[in-house]
Amino acid sequence: RVGSGGATLHVMLHLQANVSAAWASKRILLLHAGGYSERSPAHGTLGKAFGHLPLDAAGVGVPATILEAQLVYLQELPGILPP
């Protein structure tokens, strides 16, 4: 198993090969959401990112997925974090 570190390296190498050095000056949000779901086997078929949560994260009246909930909470980070 390679894990999140190997996946991050793979994405960085892909960006370097396809976007050249321009990606280095950009902010890129990389969410690791794969894996074997050993602790959460109910999310194994769709993946943890698309597992449903019993909450309305976006305020639209429907249950959110884990990815949607993360995006709602993380969308303010680019304005808060330093360059």
Coordinates of C-alpha atoms in Angstrom, one line a residue:
R1 CA 0.0 0.0 0.0
V2 CA 1.2 3.4 -0.9
G3 CA -1.0 5.5 1.3
S4 CA -1.8 9.2 1.3
G5 CA 1.9 10.3 1.0
G6 CA 2.2 8.3 -2.2
A7 CA -1.1 9.6 -3.6
T8 CA 0.1 13.2 -2.9
L9 CA 3.3 12.6 -4.6
H10 CA 1.5 11.1 -7.6
V11 CA -0.8 14.2 -7.9
M12 CA 2.2 16.5 -7.7
L13 CA 4.1 14.6 -10.4
H14 CA 1.0 14.6 -12.6
L15 CA 0.6 18.4 -12.2
Q16 CA 4.3 18.9 -12.9
A17 CA 4.1 16.8 -16.1
N18 CA 0.9 18.3 -17.4
V19 CA 0.8 21.9 -16.1
S20 CA 4.6 22.6 -15.8
A21 CA 5.8 24.8 -13.0
A22 CA 2.7 27.0 -13.1
W23 CA 0.9 24.9 -10.4
A24 CA 3.6 25.6 -7.8
S25 CA 2.3 29.2 -7.5
K26 CA -1.3 28.1 -7.1
R27 CA -3.3 27.0 -4.1
I28 CA -4.5 23.4 -4.5
L29 CA -6.8 21.7 -2.2
L30 CA -6.2 17.9 -2.1
L31 CA -8.6 15.8 -0.1
H32 CA -7.6 12.2 0.5
A33 CA -10.8 10.3 0.6
G34 CA -10.0 6.8 -0.7
G35 CA -8.9 3.8 1.2
Y36 CA -10.3 0.5 2.2
S37 CA -13.0 1.9 4.6
E38 CA -11.9 -0.7 7.1
R39 CA -13.4 1.3 10.0
S40 CA -16.5 2.3 8.0
P41 CA -17.5 -0.7 5.8
A42 CA -20.8 0.9 4.9
H43 CA -18.9 3.5 2.9
G44 CA -16.8 0.9 1.0
T45 CA -18.9 0.7 -2.1
L46 CA -19.1 4.4 -3.0
G47 CA -16.0 5.5 -1.1
K48 CA -15.8 7.6 2.1
A49 CA -16.2 10.9 0.3
F50 CA -19.6 10.0 -1.0
G51 CA -21.0 8.4 2.2
H52 CA -24.1 10.2 3.5
L53 CA -24.2 12.1 6.8
P54 CA -27.3 12.8 8.8
L55 CA -26.9 16.6 8.5
D56 CA -27.8 19.3 6.0
A57 CA -24.4 20.9 5.6
A58 CA -25.3 23.2 2.7
G59 CA -28.7 24.3 4.1
V60 CA -30.7 22.9 1.2
G61 CA -32.8 20.4 3.0
V62 CA -31.1 17.2 2.0
P63 CA -28.5 15.0 3.7
A64 CA -25.0 15.9 2.8
T65 CA -22.2 13.6 1.7
I66 CA -18.9 13.7 3.7
L67 CA -17.2 15.5 0.8
E68 CA -20.0 18.2 0.6
A69 CA -19.7 18.7 4.4
Q70 CA -15.9 19.1 4.1
L71 CA -16.3 21.6 1.3
V72 CA -18.8 23.7 3.2
Y73 CA -16.4 23.9 6.2
L74 CA -13.3 24.4 4.1
Q75 CA -14.5 27.0 1.6
E76 CA -13.5 29.8 3.9
L77 CA -9.9 28.7 4.3
P78 CA -8.5 30.4 1.1
G79 CA -9.5 33.8 2.4
I80 CA -8.2 33.2 5.9
L81 CA -4.8 31.5 5.2
P82 CA -1.7 33.5 4.3
P83 CA -0.4 33.1 0.7

